Amino acid sequence: MKFEDVPRLPLTTLPTSFYLMANLSKTLGGPDIYIKRDDVMDLAHGGNKTRKLEYIFADAIEKGADTILTMGGIQSNHVRQTVSGAAKLGLESHIFLNNPVPEREKEMLSGGNYLMDVVMGAHEYIVDGDDDEINEAIEQVTQKLIKQGKTPYLVPLGASNGLGSLGYMIAAREMMVQWEHMGINPSHIFLGTGSGGTHAGLLTGLRYFGNKTTKVIGISVSQPEDVKKQTVRDVLAQIKEVIEIPDDLVSEEDIIVSGDYYGDAYAYPTDSANDAIKQLGREEGIILDPVYTGKAMAGMIDMIKNNQLENAKDLVFLHTGGAPALNTYADLFIK
Ligand SMILES: Cc1ncc(COP(=O)(O)O)c(C=O)c1O
């Protein structure tokens, strides 16, 4: 299928804003740094999953779904946006959550994204276990829903399959128009890379719409560089199963990931991310989070400070959302 022919169900107002972070650029004393505000969207505060869900919900509705199932950490931004989209479309949602940071169980279950999931009426299942246990729980509930005459639809982890990732091709095209209006041609875009769909979709979109030069730098939020690069490669392959694109559209050299900034593990805070969160708050009035965007911003700042970026000119930080999770890490900031 051609990219243009894939059904998409608008769930938010686009384009999101794009502007220069003048204060941060000045403090760091390097290239101009711009920000793409994908953290401000219509689905319960938004974030990068909303664009992916525009494709996934279109598919769900086409398949006659009346009930959505999805999974993630208790503090999942993906789950919150999925529940919001389901509510907007009048669908029931069932969410399967585990806890990536057991020591924060109390905080996670009393605020942030989880609180919003509950407010929006999701049926929640807290699963004490890993992916296998989650999949088993999902299977059981799916069978129960089918017996009740419902039509369930499973939204994958992070909405990061080939279909969902097309949402970031739209973001690439959108930014290219914004850059043209502003007369800039960014050398690098930074983002936090988790399940890889945002990274893979953005890279595909840039090359598909004719940008051959802007580098996409994924800051891994959870795993070493080689593991995360493979995740991105896998999603790139899935995109090729959904739309017709030339085999060599994205080259191996295009896949750039740093595994230097995620700290101990997924969702465990780092000092550099906490510092970046405070810096962005104080200098730009922008809220980042300790799980994704704080780590991504810490990576970008470190690379600028250490002159690691070749021919850096007009850098872009893709703000992928996640601020609701900050609430569950309040003790790191309120002393
Ligand atoms: C705020 C935020 N940033 C970045 C990511 C990573 O995106 P992806 O899973 O597409 O790699 C996520 C995913 O959950 C997220 O919630």
PDB file of C-alpha atoms and ligand atoms in Angstrom, residues 47-49 52 76-78 80-81 157-160 168 191-199 221 266 289 292-293 319-323, ligand 1:
ATOM      1  CA  GLY A  47       2.778  12.676  23.746  1.00  0.00           C
ATOM      2  CA  ASN A  48       4.308  10.615  20.967  1.00  0.00           C
ATOM      3  CA  LYS A  49       1.785   7.762  21.173  1.00  0.00           C
ATOM      4  CA  LYS A  52       0.784   6.372  16.330  1.00  0.00           C
ATOM      5  CA  SER A  76       2.900   4.252  30.971  1.00  0.00           C
ATOM      6  CA  ASN A  77       2.290   7.331  28.848  1.00  0.00           C
ATOM      7  CA  HIS A  78       1.302   5.029  26.021  1.00  0.00           C
ATOM      8  CA  ARG A  80      -2.782   6.839  29.210  1.00  0.00           C
ATOM      9  CA  GLN A  81      -3.053   8.103  25.622  1.00  0.00           C
ATOM     10  CA  LEU A 157       3.388  -2.195  23.388  1.00  0.00           C
ATOM     11  CA  GLY A 158       4.145   1.458  22.769  1.00  0.00           C
ATOM     12  CA  ALA A 159       1.924   1.312  19.651  1.00  0.00           C
ATOM     13  CA  SER A 160       5.264   0.583  17.990  1.00  0.00           C
ATOM     14  CA  TYR A 168       6.004   9.727  12.905  1.00  0.00           C
ATOM     15  CA  LEU A 191      14.663  11.935  20.913  1.00  0.00           C
ATOM     16  CA  GLY A 192      14.301   9.262  23.562  1.00  0.00           C
ATOM     17  CA  THR A 193      14.178   5.773  22.039  1.00  0.00           C
ATOM     18  CA  GLY A 194      12.176   3.054  23.804  1.00  0.00           C
ATOM     19  CA  SER A 195      10.150   0.606  21.754  1.00  0.00           C
ATOM     20  CA  GLY A 196      11.632   2.229  18.636  1.00  0.00           C
ATOM     21  CA  GLY A 197       8.524   3.252  16.685  1.00  0.00           C
ATOM     22  CA  THR A 198       9.019   6.977  17.009  1.00  0.00           C
ATOM     23  CA  HIS A 199      12.661   6.736  15.951  1.00  0.00           C
ATOM     24  CA  VAL A 221      16.032   5.046  27.668  1.00  0.00           C
ATOM     25  CA  TYR A 266      14.403   1.698  32.358  1.00  0.00           C
ATOM     26  CA  ASP A 289      10.239  13.579  32.884  1.00  0.00           C
ATOM     27  CA  TYR A 292      12.198   9.425  28.784  1.00  0.00           C
ATOM     28  CA  THR A 293      12.642  13.071  27.929  1.00  0.00           C
ATOM     29  CA  HIS A 319       9.579  16.471  23.105  1.00  0.00           C
ATOM     30  CA  THR A 320       7.723  13.165  23.188  1.00  0.00           C
ATOM     31  CA  GLY A 321       5.653  13.913  26.301  1.00  0.00           C
ATOM     32  CA  GLY A 322       5.711  12.076  29.617  1.00  0.00           C
ATOM     33  CA  ALA A 323       5.339  14.974  32.061  1.00  0.00           C
TER      34      ALA A 323
HETATM   35  C1  LIG B   1       7.455  10.307  26.785  1.00  0.00           C
HETATM   36  C2  LIG B   1       7.972   9.228  25.910  1.00  0.00           C
HETATM   37  N1  LIG B   1       9.069   9.463  25.185  1.00  0.00           N
HETATM   38  C3  LIG B   1       9.624   8.529  24.387  1.00  0.00           C
HETATM   39  C4  LIG B   1       9.067   7.273  24.296  1.00  0.00           C
HETATM   40  C5  LIG B   1       9.730   6.270  23.424  1.00  0.00           C
HETATM   41  O1  LIG B   1       9.035   6.114  22.229  1.00  0.00           O
HETATM   42  P1  LIG B   1       9.132   4.752  21.430  1.00  0.00           P
HETATM   43  O2  LIG B   1       8.543   3.705  22.315  1.00  0.00           O
HETATM   44  O3  LIG B   1       8.378   4.979  20.200  1.00  0.00           O
HETATM   45  O4  LIG B   1      10.571   4.480  21.199  1.00  0.00           O
HETATM   46  C6  LIG B   1       7.895   6.984  25.012  1.00  0.00           C
HETATM   47  C7  LIG B   1       7.311   5.631  24.942  1.00  0.00           C
HETATM   48  O5  LIG B   1       6.651   5.137  25.808  1.00  0.00           O
HETATM   49  C8  LIG B   1       7.335   7.979  25.848  1.00  0.00           C
HETATM   50  O6  LIG B   1       6.225   7.755  26.576  1.00  0.00           O
END
